[in-house]
Tab-separated table of C-alpha atoms in Angstrom:
chain	number	residue	atom	x	y	z
A	1	MET	CA	5.972	27.993	-23.237
A	2	THR	CA	6.007	24.250	-22.490
A	3	THR	CA	3.601	22.781	-19.947
A	4	PRO	CA	5.428	21.105	-17.042
A	5	ARG	CA	5.190	17.328	-17.202
A	6	LEU	CA	2.804	15.836	-14.670
A	7	PRO	CA	4.392	13.284	-12.343
A	8	THR	CA	3.569	9.660	-13.096
A	9	ALA	CA	1.506	7.970	-10.385
A	10	VAL	CA	3.109	4.578	-9.654
A	11	LEU	CA	0.524	2.500	-7.773
A	12	VAL	CA	1.945	-0.202	-5.486
A	13	HIS	CA	-0.511	-2.825	-4.234
A	14	GLY	CA	-0.149	-4.553	-0.890
A	15	ALA	CA	-0.610	-8.067	0.413
A	16	PHE	CA	-3.526	-10.319	-0.540
A	17	ALA	CA	-4.131	-8.271	-3.713
A	18	ASP	CA	-2.580	-7.530	-7.090
A	19	ALA	CA	-2.320	-4.570	-9.455
A	20	ALA	CA	-5.896	-5.167	-10.670
A	21	SER	CA	-7.094	-3.830	-7.299
A	22	TRP	CA	-6.235	-0.363	-8.666
A	23	THR	CA	-8.480	-0.719	-11.761
A	24	GLY	CA	-11.071	1.870	-10.727
A	25	VAL	CA	-8.413	4.307	-9.519
A	26	ILE	CA	-6.418	3.928	-12.749
A	27	ALA	CA	-9.506	4.739	-14.840
A	28	GLU	CA	-10.149	7.902	-12.782
A	29	LEU	CA	-6.535	9.094	-13.084
A	30	GLN	CA	-6.376	8.367	-16.814
A	31	ASN	CA	-9.582	10.371	-17.297
A	32	ASP	CA	-7.742	13.290	-15.671
A	33	GLY	CA	-4.779	12.903	-18.015
A	34	ILE	CA	-2.464	11.719	-15.235
A	35	PRO	CA	0.124	9.137	-16.376
A	36	VAL	CA	-0.164	6.006	-14.280
A	37	VAL	CA	1.618	2.650	-13.888
A	38	ALA	CA	0.641	-0.193	-11.548
A	39	PRO	CA	3.574	-2.641	-11.318
A	40	PRO	CA	3.459	-5.985	-9.523
A	41	ASN	CA	4.732	-5.932	-5.937
A	42	PRO	CA	6.640	-9.209	-5.368
A	43	LEU	CA	5.548	-9.505	-1.672
A	44	ARG	CA	8.683	-11.459	-0.848
A	45	GLY	CA	10.715	-9.132	1.418
A	46	LEU	CA	10.604	-5.440	2.297
A	47	GLU	CA	14.111	-4.620	1.068
A	48	SER	CA	13.847	-6.646	-2.133
A	49	ASP	CA	10.305	-5.429	-2.899
A	50	ALA	CA	11.385	-1.826	-2.332
A	51	ALA	CA	14.443	-2.288	-4.557
A	52	TYR	CA	12.179	-3.498	-7.351
A	53	ILE	CA	9.710	-0.613	-6.990
A	54	ALA	CA	12.599	1.877	-6.773
A	55	SER	CA	13.909	0.484	-10.050
A	56	VAL	CA	10.475	0.946	-11.650
A	57	ALA	CA	10.435	4.563	-10.436
A	58	ALA	CA	14.002	5.231	-11.597
A	59	GLN	CA	13.197	3.932	-15.089
A	60	THR	CA	10.073	6.081	-15.395
A	61	ASP	CA	10.588	9.269	-17.397
A	62	GLY	CA	10.169	12.395	-15.307
A	63	PRO	CA	8.982	12.794	-11.717
A	64	VAL	CA	7.074	10.067	-9.887
A	65	VAL	CA	4.484	10.055	-7.101
A	66	LEU	CA	4.584	6.683	-5.355
A	67	VAL	CA	1.256	5.401	-4.042
A	68	GLY	CA	1.214	2.463	-1.616
A	69	HIS	CA	-1.760	0.473	-0.337
A	70	SER	CA	-1.461	-1.550	2.881
A	71	TYR	CA	1.987	-3.225	3.018
A	72	GLY	CA	2.740	-1.203	-0.133
A	73	GLY	CA	3.047	1.795	2.185
A	74	ALA	CA	6.121	0.259	3.787
A	75	VAL	CA	7.501	-0.479	0.327
A	76	ILE	CA	7.136	3.108	-0.903
A	77	SER	CA	8.635	4.456	2.343
A	78	VAL	CA	11.864	2.693	1.414
A	79	ALA	CA	11.616	2.915	-2.403
A	80	GLY	CA	10.720	6.608	-2.189
A	81	ALA	CA	14.378	7.442	-1.653
A	82	ALA	CA	14.743	7.137	-5.462
A	83	GLU	CA	15.861	10.496	-6.839
A	84	ASN	CA	12.901	11.178	-9.140
A	85	VAL	CA	10.238	10.407	-6.499
A	86	VAL	CA	8.634	13.738	-5.585
A	87	GLY	CA	5.758	12.633	-3.351
A	88	LEU	CA	4.244	9.705	-1.448
A	89	VAL	CA	0.595	8.716	-1.042
A	90	TYR	CA	-0.405	6.160	1.603
A	91	VAL	CA	-3.746	4.385	1.136
A	92	ALA	CA	-4.938	2.424	4.204
A	93	ALA	CA	-1.247	1.780	4.678
A	94	TYR	CA	1.645	1.202	7.017
A	95	VAL	CA	3.943	4.249	7.315
A	96	PRO	CA	7.078	2.941	9.071
A	97	GLU	CA	9.980	4.929	10.468
A	98	GLU	CA	13.555	4.140	9.440
A	99	GLY	CA	14.796	1.179	11.506
A	100	GLU	CA	11.255	0.126	12.472
A	101	SER	CA	9.593	-3.171	11.545
A	102	LEU	CA	5.911	-3.561	10.716
A	103	GLY	CA	5.584	-5.809	13.754
A	104	GLU	CA	6.887	-2.995	15.960
A	105	LEU	CA	4.649	-0.409	14.312
A	106	GLN	CA	1.412	-2.347	14.626
A	107	GLY	CA	2.452	-3.670	18.047
A	108	ARG	CA	1.865	-0.176	19.469
A	109	PHE	CA	-1.892	-0.724	19.061
A	110	PRO	CA	-4.458	-3.539	19.504
A	111	LEU	CA	-4.130	-6.138	16.750
A	112	SER	CA	-6.728	-6.193	13.978
A	113	PRO	CA	-8.928	-9.271	13.321
A	114	LEU	CA	-6.664	-10.071	10.358
A	115	VAL	CA	-4.032	-11.656	12.588
A	116	SER	CA	-6.277	-14.515	13.751
A	117	ASN	CA	-7.597	-15.196	10.238
A	118	LEU	CA	-4.373	-15.897	8.353
A	119	LYS	CA	-3.573	-19.209	6.699
A	120	GLU	CA	0.076	-20.283	6.515
A	121	ALA	CA	1.817	-22.101	3.671
A	122	THR	CA	5.424	-22.479	2.552
A	123	TYR	CA	7.267	-21.647	-0.651
A	124	PRO	CA	10.664	-22.819	-1.908
A	125	VAL	CA	13.762	-20.631	-1.548
A	126	GLU	CA	16.833	-21.543	-3.590
A	127	GLY	CA	19.653	-22.736	-1.358
A	128	ALA	CA	17.664	-22.346	1.851
A	129	GLU	CA	14.850	-23.847	3.892
A	130	PRO	CA	11.299	-23.203	2.618
A	131	ALA	CA	9.921	-19.827	3.742
A	132	VAL	CA	6.498	-19.077	5.219
A	133	GLU	CA	3.787	-17.043	3.494
A	134	VAL	CA	0.249	-16.132	4.518
A	135	THR	CA	-3.123	-15.510	2.899
A	136	ILE	CA	-6.475	-14.588	4.466
A	137	ARG	CA	-8.823	-17.501	5.079
A	138	ALA	CA	-11.350	-17.429	2.217
A	139	GLU	CA	-14.369	-17.517	4.542
A	140	ALA	CA	-13.087	-14.444	6.436
A	141	PHE	CA	-11.807	-12.458	3.442
A	142	GLY	CA	-14.933	-10.379	2.880
A	143	ASP	CA	-15.316	-9.306	6.503
A	144	ILE	CA	-11.601	-8.641	7.062
A	145	PHE	CA	-10.493	-7.133	3.764
A	146	ALA	CA	-13.468	-5.899	1.764
A	147	ALA	CA	-16.596	-5.457	3.887
A	148	ASP	CA	-17.922	-2.611	1.695
A	149	VAL	CA	-17.354	-4.445	-1.615
A	150	PRO	CA	-20.192	-6.481	-3.235
A	151	ALA	CA	-20.092	-10.151	-2.178
A	152	ALA	CA	-19.695	-11.424	-5.750
A	153	VAL	CA	-16.600	-9.245	-6.246
A	154	THR	CA	-15.204	-10.202	-2.837
A	155	LYS	CA	-15.457	-13.891	-3.749
A	156	VAL	CA	-13.266	-13.275	-6.798
A	157	LEU	CA	-10.779	-11.162	-4.821
A	158	ALA	CA	-10.465	-13.922	-2.217
A	159	ALA	CA	-9.701	-16.503	-4.916
A	160	ALA	CA	-7.116	-14.245	-6.574
A	161	GLN	CA	-5.309	-13.005	-3.440
A	162	ARG	CA	-1.520	-13.039	-3.514
A	163	PRO	CA	0.337	-14.363	-0.459
A	164	LEU	CA	2.742	-12.316	1.632
A	165	ALA	CA	6.056	-13.583	3.042
A	166	THR	CA	5.851	-13.425	6.848
A	167	SER	CA	9.448	-12.150	6.958
A	168	VAL	CA	8.191	-8.661	6.038
A	169	PHE	CA	6.846	-8.205	9.583
A	170	THR	CA	10.269	-8.510	11.205
A	171	GLU	CA	12.411	-6.839	8.527
A	172	THR	CA	13.217	-3.234	9.404
A	173	ALA	CA	12.766	-0.321	7.018
A	174	SER	CA	16.135	0.918	5.737
A	175	ALA	CA	14.723	4.356	4.885
A	176	ALA	CA	11.703	6.575	5.526
A	177	ALA	CA	11.334	8.742	2.432
A	178	TRP	CA	8.532	10.748	4.058
A	179	GLN	CA	11.211	12.465	6.151
A	180	THR	CA	12.346	14.413	3.094
A	181	LYS	CA	9.418	14.202	0.654
A	182	PRO	CA	5.829	15.462	0.969
A	183	SER	CA	3.221	12.850	1.776
A	184	TRP	CA	-0.529	12.333	1.726
A	185	ALA	CA	-2.492	9.612	3.511
A	186	LEU	CA	-5.949	8.107	3.340
A	187	VAL	CA	-7.210	6.385	6.484
A	188	ALA	CA	-9.900	3.718	6.003
A	189	GLY	CA	-12.128	4.278	9.020
A	190	ALA	CA	-13.598	0.755	9.139
A	191	ASP	CA	-10.407	-1.134	8.251
A	192	ARG	CA	-10.241	-4.614	9.811
A	193	ALA	CA	-6.948	-5.659	8.195
A	194	ILE	CA	-4.817	-2.795	9.598
A	195	ASN	CA	-6.069	-1.081	12.749
A	196	PRO	CA	-7.048	2.457	11.606
A	197	GLU	CA	-5.105	3.758	14.635
A	198	VAL	CA	-1.919	2.358	13.025
A	199	GLU	CA	-2.748	4.251	9.820
A	200	ARG	CA	-3.510	7.496	11.699
A	201	PHE	CA	-0.379	7.266	13.834
A	202	GLY	CA	1.948	6.685	10.877
A	203	ALA	CA	0.334	9.416	8.789
A	204	GLN	CA	0.505	11.980	11.594
A	205	ARG	CA	4.102	11.077	12.425
A	206	ALA	CA	5.007	11.613	8.763
A	207	GLY	CA	3.313	15.014	8.717
A	208	ALA	CA	1.095	13.796	5.880
A	209	THR	CA	-1.963	15.586	4.552
A	210	VAL	CA	-4.632	13.196	5.879
A	211	VAL	CA	-8.068	12.290	4.569
A	212	GLU	CA	-10.227	9.788	6.469
A	213	ILE	CA	-13.119	7.912	4.863
A	214	GLU	CA	-15.601	6.775	7.486
A	215	GLY	CA	-16.968	3.278	6.877
A	216	ALA	CA	-14.304	2.382	4.308
A	217	SER	CA	-12.815	-1.113	4.402
A	218	HIS	CA	-9.202	-2.063	3.737
A	219	ALA	CA	-10.149	-2.512	0.058
A	220	VAL	CA	-10.883	1.214	-0.190
A	221	ALA	CA	-9.229	1.477	-3.623
A	222	VAL	CA	-11.825	-1.021	-4.899
A	223	SER	CA	-14.849	0.364	-3.041
A	224	ARG	CA	-14.060	4.114	-3.224
A	225	PRO	CA	-11.907	4.651	-6.329
A	226	LYS	CA	-13.057	8.252	-6.864
A	227	GLU	CA	-11.982	9.349	-3.374
A	228	VAL	CA	-8.662	7.506	-3.610
A	229	ALA	CA	-7.982	8.996	-7.057
A	230	ALA	CA	-8.860	12.478	-5.743
A	231	LEU	CA	-6.130	12.282	-3.102
A	232	ILE	CA	-3.589	11.020	-5.651
A	233	ARG	CA	-4.634	13.837	-7.984
A	234	ASP	CA	-4.002	16.355	-5.187
A	235	ALA	CA	-0.507	14.915	-4.675
A	236	VAL	CA	0.291	14.937	-8.401
A	237	ARG	CA	-0.844	18.539	-8.800
A	238	ALA	CA	0.959	19.701	-5.670
A	239	THR	CA	4.236	18.193	-6.879
A	240	SER	CA	3.931	19.301	-10.529
C-alpha cells in the first residue's frame, strides 16, 4: 500500500521581505518531512504576482498548500484557483474577497501605523511612465514590522526589505480561492503593519480555522517559526 503524497507547502512572502523570512519555518517543516518551496514574490502587481505564484503551484508535482504572509495573502487568494492547490494558509495576512481591493479591505478599519511610515520611490516601466513603490522608513522598521525580533536582526531585515508597487492597493482581486478551498489563518495580535482587525475580519469571512498569537508582530514567521509551522502542518495533514 503506497503512502499518500503530502502536499507541498509553497510559502509566499509579502511586502518589505523576501523568501529568507521563511527560514525558520522552512527548517521546522523540513524536520517534519513536509516538502516546501519558498519562491520569490515579484511585488509588482496583484494579478501578475498571482499569475507567477499560480504557475509555480501548477508546476509542482502533486497537491499544494499555498501559504501567504501579509500581501502574500492576497496573492494566494487569487493564485489558489490553480487546480492542484488544496488548501490556503494566511499568516498575518490580507484575505480579500473577489472584486475587492486591499485599499477597500483595510479601509473598513482604522489604518495601522505603517501607512504614515512609508517611503516612496519610483521604478522604470517599459513603454510607460515610472511607477511608484514603497518601503518602510528604516528608523521605523523595527517598531512597525518586527517589534518582537532582536534589534540586530531587525536592522538586517530593514536593509534587505523589498519594495512593493503601490498599484497593488487599488487593483481588485480577480478570484477568492478560499470560497472553494479550505483555509487556515494566523492572526498576529500585536501587528502594527496590518491592523489585526483586518486579519480577523478576512479570516472569519473566509471561514478559516483561526489561531491568534498574542504579542506577535507582523514578522511572526521570523519571531515565532514553530507556531507558524504548526499551523501549516495542520493544513498539510488535513489536506493529505
